[in-house]
């Protein structure tokens, strides 16, 4: 059963048009520019909107443009520059034959920019019937040392704000996570994390434990418990807490450290510690 209706504003018709849930709505050259802008891609090599797993997603297979999603608030200019400036989610340029990590749309009005083109969206969620009671509050059963335990799977209500505030106070934590999850940010297929030792050397961290400490701290901010390491990258990217701009900044810092000899000193320091064990 469809739990929400998604509409996009049609400039040609001067009205809201419903997106069918049983097919993809492509944000292609024709949709955005009426086939005028030849830098835009045609389907299926572009961004799109789809309904999967009872939710609407914005995804991108665009190999040229980043896709920006921003709230459509009163007073926001209908321009690509304004959308980029106020974006809460940024889908990276997709590698060939693959797509960037999708973003789940929340209820409300949104602006999407592709290149210089902007599209307005509106998602209306249907009222949901009360859910039947679930034992133990719906918490997932896991095991630890042959003992059954319960682990909550949902982030806290203030999780995004807590992480955003922490990253604002601790730029190195933000850059560390961006460098560590760079393949995820770039939207590579079957992405892998960067080896912690490489992150430590590139950003001149105190040791490999620094990366693990940041991960544990972030899990505490989001889920108020550890044990969600596999979910961390998805949460940070889906909520716009790590963006291509963060990765660009992290890689610039790493390049500067390499040029200035900082990375070489870090390599020698870590090698000395390993020999001293």
GROMACS .gro file of C-alpha atoms in nm:
model
  277
    1UNK     CA    1   0.000   0.000   0.000
    2UNK     CA    2   0.133   0.343  -0.095
    3UNK     CA    3   0.200   0.550   0.218
    4UNK     CA    4   0.266   0.883   0.047
    5UNK     CA    5   0.201   1.080  -0.270
    6UNK     CA    6   0.478   1.269  -0.444
    7UNK     CA    7   0.407   1.566  -0.669
    8UNK     CA    8   0.632   1.778  -0.888
    9UNK     CA    9   0.559   2.123  -1.021
   10UNK     CA   10   0.508   2.135  -1.397
   11UNK     CA   11   0.601   2.477  -1.534
   12UNK     CA   12   0.442   2.386  -1.868
   13UNK     CA   13   0.106   2.302  -1.706
   14UNK     CA   14   0.138   2.550  -1.416
   15UNK     CA   15   0.017   2.284  -1.174
   16UNK     CA   16   0.131   1.999  -0.951
   17UNK     CA   17   0.162   1.663  -1.126
   18UNK     CA   18   0.153   1.334  -0.937
   19UNK     CA   19   0.447   1.093  -0.970
   20UNK     CA   20   0.323   0.736  -1.035
   21UNK     CA   21   0.452   0.499  -0.765
   22UNK     CA   22   0.481   0.205  -1.005
   23UNK     CA   23   0.738   0.366  -1.233
   24UNK     CA   24   1.046   0.588  -1.213
   25UNK     CA   25   1.008   0.960  -1.272
   26UNK     CA   26   1.328   1.057  -1.450
   27UNK     CA   27   1.474   1.404  -1.397
   28UNK     CA   28   1.616   1.399  -1.747
   29UNK     CA   29   1.691   1.649  -2.021
   30UNK     CA   30   1.329   1.669  -2.131
   31UNK     CA   31   1.183   1.701  -1.782
   32UNK     CA   32   1.421   1.975  -1.670
   33UNK     CA   33   1.488   2.178  -1.985
   34UNK     CA   34   1.241   2.060  -2.250
   35UNK     CA   35   1.540   1.914  -2.440
   36UNK     CA   36   1.718   2.251  -2.456
   37UNK     CA   37   2.020   2.185  -2.231
   38UNK     CA   38   2.240   1.931  -2.408
   39UNK     CA   39   2.466   1.893  -2.102
   40UNK     CA   40   2.184   1.710  -1.924
   41UNK     CA   41   2.151   1.333  -1.961
   42UNK     CA   42   1.862   1.127  -2.084
   43UNK     CA   43   1.710   0.835  -1.891
   44UNK     CA   44   1.841   0.614  -1.744
   45UNK     CA   45   2.172   0.805  -1.706
   46UNK     CA   46   2.027   1.082  -1.491
   47UNK     CA   47   1.868   1.143  -1.153
   48UNK     CA   48   1.523   1.009  -1.075
   49UNK     CA   49   1.247   0.958  -0.821
   50UNK     CA   50   1.117   0.612  -0.732
   51UNK     CA   51   0.892   0.445  -0.479
   52UNK     CA   52   1.055   0.144  -0.309
   53UNK     CA   53   1.011  -0.023   0.031
   54UNK     CA   54   0.711   0.203   0.108
   55UNK     CA   55   0.909   0.523   0.071
   56UNK     CA   56   1.006   0.774  -0.198
   57UNK     CA   57   1.373   0.803  -0.292
   58UNK     CA   58   1.581   1.051  -0.486
   59UNK     CA   59   1.865   0.869  -0.660
   60UNK     CA   60   2.119   0.959  -0.927
   61UNK     CA   61   2.302   0.789  -1.211
   62UNK     CA   62   2.423   1.125  -1.341
   63UNK     CA   63   2.793   1.107  -1.429
   64UNK     CA   64   2.823   1.484  -1.481
   65UNK     CA   65   2.635   1.673  -1.211
   66UNK     CA   66   2.595   1.648  -0.838
   67UNK     CA   67   2.231   1.649  -0.730
   68UNK     CA   68   2.132   1.891  -0.452
   69UNK     CA   69   1.821   1.860  -0.234
   70UNK     CA   70   1.708   2.151  -0.018
   71UNK     CA   71   1.390   2.236   0.173
   72UNK     CA   72   1.151   2.454  -0.024
   73UNK     CA   73   1.104   2.726   0.235
   74UNK     CA   74   0.939   3.064   0.202
   75UNK     CA   75   1.182   3.321   0.068
   76UNK     CA   76   1.423   3.070  -0.088
   77UNK     CA   77   1.506   3.187  -0.444
   78UNK     CA   78   1.420   2.938  -0.715
   79UNK     CA   79   1.780   2.914  -0.835
   80UNK     CA   80   2.043   2.643  -0.848
   81UNK     CA   81   2.284   2.857  -0.644
   82UNK     CA   82   2.029   2.893  -0.364
   83UNK     CA   83   1.956   2.520  -0.362
   84UNK     CA   84   2.327   2.436  -0.344
   85UNK     CA   85   2.376   2.685  -0.062
   86UNK     CA   86   2.089   2.550   0.149
   87UNK     CA   87   2.112   2.182   0.051
   88UNK     CA   88   2.069   1.925   0.328
   89UNK     CA   89   2.159   1.634   0.098
   90UNK     CA   90   2.407   1.613  -0.188
   91UNK     CA   91   2.421   1.310  -0.415
   92UNK     CA   92   2.772   1.276  -0.560
   93UNK     CA   93   2.850   1.234  -0.927
   94UNK     CA   94   2.779   0.871  -1.007
   95UNK     CA   95   3.054   0.648  -1.145
   96UNK     CA   96   2.985   0.489  -1.482
   97UNK     CA   97   2.722   0.211  -1.473
   98UNK     CA   98   2.638   0.273  -1.107
   99UNK     CA   99   2.431   0.514  -0.902
  100UNK     CA  100   2.495   0.726  -0.595
  101UNK     CA  101   2.351   0.632  -0.257
  102UNK     CA  102   1.982   0.733  -0.268
  103UNK     CA  103   1.819   0.980  -0.032
  104UNK     CA  104   1.485   0.902   0.131
  105UNK     CA  105   1.246   1.194   0.097
  106UNK     CA  106   1.075   1.324   0.408
  107UNK     CA  107   0.730   1.479   0.410
  108UNK     CA  108   0.719   1.839   0.294
  109UNK     CA  109   0.824   2.064   0.007
  110UNK     CA  110   1.164   2.028  -0.159
  111UNK     CA  111   1.385   2.180  -0.425
  112UNK     CA  112   1.613   1.965  -0.643
  113UNK     CA  113   1.886   2.116  -0.857
  114UNK     CA  114   2.070   1.949  -1.146
  115UNK     CA  115   2.323   2.179  -1.305
  116UNK     CA  116   2.147   2.515  -1.346
  117UNK     CA  117   1.799   2.364  -1.340
  118UNK     CA  118   1.569   2.349  -1.037
  119UNK     CA  119   1.261   2.134  -0.980
  120UNK     CA  120   1.003   2.168  -0.701
  121UNK     CA  121   0.869   1.859  -0.519
  122UNK     CA  122   0.599   1.803  -0.257
  123UNK     CA  123   0.558   1.481  -0.057
  124UNK     CA  124   0.231   1.421   0.127
  125UNK     CA  125   0.226   1.124   0.361
  126UNK     CA  126  -0.094   0.934   0.419
  127UNK     CA  127  -0.218   0.876   0.773
  128UNK     CA  128  -0.092   0.543   0.901
  129UNK     CA  129  -0.311   0.304   1.100
  130UNK     CA  130  -0.187   0.226   1.451
  131UNK     CA  131   0.073  -0.047   1.447
  132UNK     CA  132   0.002  -0.371   1.634
  133UNK     CA  133   0.198  -0.422   1.955
  134UNK     CA  134   0.542  -0.575   1.904
  135UNK     CA  135   0.721  -0.766   2.179
  136UNK     CA  136   1.004  -0.575   2.345
  137UNK     CA  137   0.920  -0.258   2.156
  138UNK     CA  138   1.031  -0.399   1.821
  139UNK     CA  139   1.395  -0.421   1.919
  140UNK     CA  140   1.607  -0.658   1.721
  141UNK     CA  141   1.727  -0.975   1.888
  142UNK     CA  142   2.104  -1.018   1.878
  143UNK     CA  143   2.340  -1.250   2.061
  144UNK     CA  144   2.653  -1.175   2.256
  145UNK     CA  145   2.861  -1.455   2.406
  146UNK     CA  146   2.565  -1.695   2.384
  147UNK     CA  147   2.344  -1.449   2.574
  148UNK     CA  148   2.032  -1.306   2.410
  149UNK     CA  149   2.024  -0.927   2.426
  150UNK     CA  150   1.799  -0.659   2.280
  151UNK     CA  151   1.939  -0.379   2.066
  152UNK     CA  152   1.727  -0.085   1.949
  153UNK     CA  153   1.764  -0.020   1.578
  154UNK     CA  154   1.631   0.333   1.538
  155UNK     CA  155   1.840   0.651   1.569
  156UNK     CA  156   1.746   0.897   1.840
  157UNK     CA  157   1.519   1.189   1.749
  158UNK     CA  158   1.802   1.440   1.796
  159UNK     CA  159   2.068   1.222   1.629
  160UNK     CA  160   2.120   1.442   1.324
  161UNK     CA  161   2.143   1.760   1.529
  162UNK     CA  162   2.388   1.602   1.774
  163UNK     CA  163   2.620   1.480   1.499
  164UNK     CA  164   2.598   1.807   1.308
  165UNK     CA  165   2.682   2.000   1.623
  166UNK     CA  166   2.973   1.771   1.702
  167UNK     CA  167   3.115   1.803   1.351
  168UNK     CA  168   3.081   2.182   1.376
  169UNK     CA  169   3.288   2.177   1.697
  170UNK     CA  170   3.537   1.913   1.583
  171UNK     CA  171   3.644   1.963   1.222
  172UNK     CA  172   3.904   1.686   1.244
  173UNK     CA  173   3.636   1.429   1.331
  174UNK     CA  174   3.437   1.536   1.025
  175UNK     CA  175   3.741   1.521   0.797
  176UNK     CA  176   3.845   1.184   0.940
  177UNK     CA  177   3.507   1.030   0.869
  178UNK     CA  178   3.498   1.184   0.520
  179UNK     CA  179   3.841   1.042   0.436
  180UNK     CA  180   3.758   0.705   0.592
  181UNK     CA  181   3.426   0.674   0.403
  182UNK     CA  182   3.544   0.838   0.080
  183UNK     CA  183   3.438   0.548  -0.146
  184UNK     CA  184   3.087   0.570   0.000
  185UNK     CA  185   3.074   0.946  -0.061
  186UNK     CA  186   3.193   0.899  -0.419
  187UNK     CA  187   2.919   0.643  -0.476
  188UNK     CA  188   3.149   0.360  -0.582
  189UNK     CA  189   3.006   0.014  -0.629
  190UNK     CA  190   3.070  -0.219  -0.332
  191UNK     CA  191   3.250   0.061  -0.145
  192UNK     CA  192   3.519  -0.017   0.112
  193UNK     CA  193   3.645   0.195   0.397
  194UNK     CA  194   3.997   0.333   0.374
  195UNK     CA  195   4.239   0.138   0.598
  196UNK     CA  196   4.260   0.317   0.931
  197UNK     CA  197   4.638   0.338   0.917
  198UNK     CA  198   4.612   0.529   0.587
  199UNK     CA  199   4.366   0.774   0.745
  200UNK     CA  200   4.597   0.825   1.041
  201UNK     CA  201   4.893   0.901   0.816
  202UNK     CA  202   4.703   1.123   0.573
  203UNK     CA  203   4.548   1.342   0.844
  204UNK     CA  204   4.828   1.308   1.103
  205UNK     CA  205   4.609   1.156   1.373
  206UNK     CA  206   4.746   1.029   1.702
  207UNK     CA  207   4.702   0.661   1.610
  208UNK     CA  208   4.470   0.402   1.457
  209UNK     CA  209   4.256   0.415   1.769
  210UNK     CA  210   4.153   0.771   1.680
  211UNK     CA  211   3.938   0.651   1.390
  212UNK     CA  212   3.773   0.384   1.605
  213UNK     CA  213   3.713   0.635   1.882
  214UNK     CA  214   3.535   0.871   1.642
  215UNK     CA  215   3.317   0.585   1.515
  216UNK     CA  216   3.222   0.477   1.865
  217UNK     CA  217   3.144   0.834   1.969
  218UNK     CA  218   2.923   0.890   1.665
  219UNK     CA  219   2.734   0.566   1.727
  220UNK     CA  220   2.667   0.691   2.078
  221UNK     CA  221   2.533   1.022   1.944
  222UNK     CA  222   2.306   0.846   1.693
  223UNK     CA  223   2.189   0.522   1.858
  224UNK     CA  224   2.307   0.586   2.215
  225UNK     CA  225   2.490   0.252   2.197
  226UNK     CA  226   2.763   0.078   2.000
  227UNK     CA  227   2.707  -0.206   1.758
  228UNK     CA  228   2.592  -0.006   1.455
  229UNK     CA  229   2.924   0.031   1.273
  230UNK     CA  230   2.777  -0.106   0.949
  231UNK     CA  231   2.495   0.151   0.959
  232UNK     CA  232   2.713   0.452   1.032
  233UNK     CA  233   2.813   0.544   0.676
  234UNK     CA  234   2.455   0.517   0.547
  235UNK     CA  235   2.326   0.741   0.827
  236UNK     CA  236   2.593   1.007   0.779
  237UNK     CA  237   2.546   1.023   0.401
  238UNK     CA  238   2.167   0.994   0.396
  239UNK     CA  239   2.133   1.287   0.635
  240UNK     CA  240   2.383   1.511   0.457
  241UNK     CA  241   2.632   1.496   0.746
  242UNK     CA  242   2.910   1.391   0.508
  243UNK     CA  243   2.915   1.544   0.161
  244UNK     CA  244   3.151   1.562  -0.138
  245UNK     CA  245   3.258   1.902  -0.009
  246UNK     CA  246   3.378   1.739   0.316
  247UNK     CA  247   3.572   1.480   0.116
  248UNK     CA  248   3.730   1.751  -0.099
  249UNK     CA  249   3.843   1.934   0.215
  250UNK     CA  250   3.981   1.614   0.371
  251UNK     CA  251   4.176   1.527   0.058
  252UNK     CA  252   4.316   1.880   0.038
  253UNK     CA  253   4.440   1.850   0.397
  254UNK     CA  254   4.595   1.511   0.315
  255UNK     CA  255   4.766   1.651   0.005
  256UNK     CA  256   4.902   1.946   0.202
  257UNK     CA  257   5.034   1.710   0.472
  258UNK     CA  258   5.207   1.503   0.205
  259UNK     CA  259   5.369   1.809   0.046
  260UNK     CA  260   5.491   1.942   0.380
  261UNK     CA  261   5.641   1.613   0.495
  262UNK     CA  262   5.385   1.564   0.771
  263UNK     CA  263   5.278   1.226   0.633
  264UNK     CA  264   5.636   1.099   0.623
  265UNK     CA  265   5.688   1.197   0.986
  266UNK     CA  266   5.364   1.016   1.075
  267UNK     CA  267   5.482   0.703   0.892
  268UNK     CA  268   5.810   0.705   1.084
  269UNK     CA  269   5.631   0.766   1.412
  270UNK     CA  270   5.392   0.475   1.358
  271UNK     CA  271   5.672   0.245   1.241
  272UNK     CA  272   5.872   0.329   1.554
  273UNK     CA  273   5.574   0.248   1.775
  274UNK     CA  274   5.522  -0.088   1.604
  275UNK     CA  275   5.888  -0.182   1.651
  276UNK     CA  276   5.870  -0.082   2.015
  277UNK     CA  277   5.584  -0.319   2.089
   0.00000   0.00000   0.00000
